[in-house]
Structure formats: structure tokens, C-alpha cells
Amino acid sequence: MLIDDSILKNEYGCGQIKNVDFPKITIETEEGQILELKITKKQKRDPIFWKSIKDIWQAGIWIPFNKKLSNLIESDWLVETNPAFA
């Protein structure tokens, strides 16, 4: 299920990467707010993650993030379908 179709859509936002300066990723939200995303230890150690982030930055792709935790969503724009919420 897409984030926009779930009851959790208010917990997620999207933004464009404005700066990548290891180990920091700065984004600008749809509302124009500048945020520094929190990066996990696993992400910090992953060179493929950083290559992907730089490619996303250069392409200007919008990425989803958790508004409360200020971190990336591992499942991208998808959320698990839970029968309790359907």
C-alpha cells in the first residue's frame, strides 16, 4: 500500500536533499522547512547507501521521511498492509 493511501500518511513527509556532508543529510520539506535527517549506524557504514543518497540528491528526487523521528523510511513510499487498518 502507498503511504498516501494509509492512515499513517500524517506521520510521513517528503523532502528533497539539499546537502550531503557525511554523516549528515539535509533536506527541504514540502513546506520549505530545512531538516537534518538522523542516520542509523548501519547507514553510516554503508558505502552503497551514500552512493545512492548522492545519486538521489543529484537527480532531485523527493524522498519520504518520518516526521517525528526525522529519519528515512526504509520501505520507500510503501507501507505494510495491515488488516487491522484496512
PDB file of C-alpha atoms in Angstrom, residues 24-80:
ATOM      1  CA  LYS A  24      24.792  14.479   7.573  1.00  0.00           C
ATOM      2  CA  ILE A  25      21.895  14.658   5.131  1.00  0.00           C
ATOM      3  CA  THR A  26      19.942  17.905   4.980  1.00  0.00           C
ATOM      4  CA  ILE A  27      16.543  18.050   3.283  1.00  0.00           C
ATOM      5  CA  GLU A  28      13.949  20.684   2.477  1.00  0.00           C
ATOM      6  CA  THR A  29      10.370  19.579   3.130  1.00  0.00           C
ATOM      7  CA  GLU A  30       7.324  20.365   1.004  1.00  0.00           C
ATOM      8  CA  GLU A  31       6.572  23.145   3.483  1.00  0.00           C
ATOM      9  CA  GLY A  32      10.032  24.683   2.984  1.00  0.00           C
ATOM     10  CA  GLN A  33      11.391  23.563   6.363  1.00  0.00           C
ATOM     11  CA  ILE A  34      15.079  22.580   6.483  1.00  0.00           C
ATOM     12  CA  LEU A  35      15.751  19.361   8.436  1.00  0.00           C
ATOM     13  CA  GLU A  36      18.798  17.271   9.195  1.00  0.00           C
ATOM     14  CA  LEU A  37      17.907  13.600   8.919  1.00  0.00           C
ATOM     15  CA  LYS A  38      19.027  11.165  11.590  1.00  0.00           C
ATOM     16  CA  ILE A  39      21.142   8.406  10.092  1.00  0.00           C
ATOM     17  CA  THR A  40      21.416   4.916  11.583  1.00  0.00           C
ATOM     18  CA  LYS A  41      24.746   3.271  12.422  1.00  0.00           C
ATOM     19  CA  LYS A  42      24.135   0.759   9.639  1.00  0.00           C
ATOM     20  CA  GLN A  43      23.543   3.542   7.097  1.00  0.00           C
ATOM     21  CA  LYS A  44      26.668   5.394   8.242  1.00  0.00           C
ATOM     22  CA  ARG A  45      28.813   2.327   7.489  1.00  0.00           C
ATOM     23  CA  ASP A  46      27.207   1.522   4.126  1.00  0.00           C
ATOM     24  CA  PRO A  47      29.064   2.959   1.103  1.00  0.00           C
ATOM     25  CA  ILE A  48      26.257   1.881  -1.251  1.00  0.00           C
ATOM     26  CA  PHE A  49      23.761   3.868   0.852  1.00  0.00           C
ATOM     27  CA  TRP A  50      25.894   7.005   0.492  1.00  0.00           C
ATOM     28  CA  LYS A  51      26.331   6.489  -3.250  1.00  0.00           C
ATOM     29  CA  SER A  52      22.548   6.094  -3.598  1.00  0.00           C
ATOM     30  CA  ILE A  53      21.872   9.199  -1.488  1.00  0.00           C
ATOM     31  CA  LYS A  54      24.222  11.260  -3.656  1.00  0.00           C
ATOM     32  CA  ASP A  55      22.526   9.963  -6.824  1.00  0.00           C
ATOM     33  CA  ILE A  56      19.089  10.833  -5.387  1.00  0.00           C
ATOM     34  CA  TRP A  57      20.382  14.292  -4.438  1.00  0.00           C
ATOM     35  CA  GLN A  58      21.775  14.963  -7.911  1.00  0.00           C
ATOM     36  CA  ALA A  59      18.547  13.755  -9.563  1.00  0.00           C
ATOM     37  CA  GLY A  60      16.370  15.959  -7.320  1.00  0.00           C
ATOM     38  CA  ILE A  61      14.158  13.034  -6.308  1.00  0.00           C
ATOM     39  CA  TRP A  62      11.747  13.509  -3.397  1.00  0.00           C
ATOM     40  CA  ILE A  63      12.267  11.059  -0.532  1.00  0.00           C
ATOM     41  CA  PRO A  64       9.945  10.036   2.315  1.00  0.00           C
ATOM     42  CA  PHE A  65      10.874  10.532   5.965  1.00  0.00           C
ATOM     43  CA  ASN A  66       9.295  10.045   9.377  1.00  0.00           C
ATOM     44  CA  LYS A  67       8.223  13.465  10.674  1.00  0.00           C
ATOM     45  CA  LYS A  68       8.507  12.560  14.371  1.00  0.00           C
ATOM     46  CA  LEU A  69      11.842  10.757  14.186  1.00  0.00           C
ATOM     47  CA  SER A  70      13.422  12.709  11.294  1.00  0.00           C
ATOM     48  CA  ASN A  71      14.724   9.559   9.676  1.00  0.00           C
ATOM     49  CA  LEU A  72      14.371   7.914   6.287  1.00  0.00           C
ATOM     50  CA  ILE A  73      11.679   5.332   5.621  1.00  0.00           C
ATOM     51  CA  GLU A  74      13.327   2.015   4.727  1.00  0.00           C
ATOM     52  CA  SER A  75      10.364   0.834   2.657  1.00  0.00           C
ATOM     53  CA  ASP A  76      10.436   3.975   0.491  1.00  0.00           C
ATOM     54  CA  TRP A  77       6.892   5.080  -0.437  1.00  0.00           C
ATOM     55  CA  LEU A  78       5.278   1.798   0.643  1.00  0.00           C
ATOM     56  CA  VAL A  79       3.850   0.649   3.970  1.00  0.00           C
ATOM     57  CA  GLU A  80       2.776  -2.812   5.040  1.00  0.00           C
TER      58      GLU A  80
END
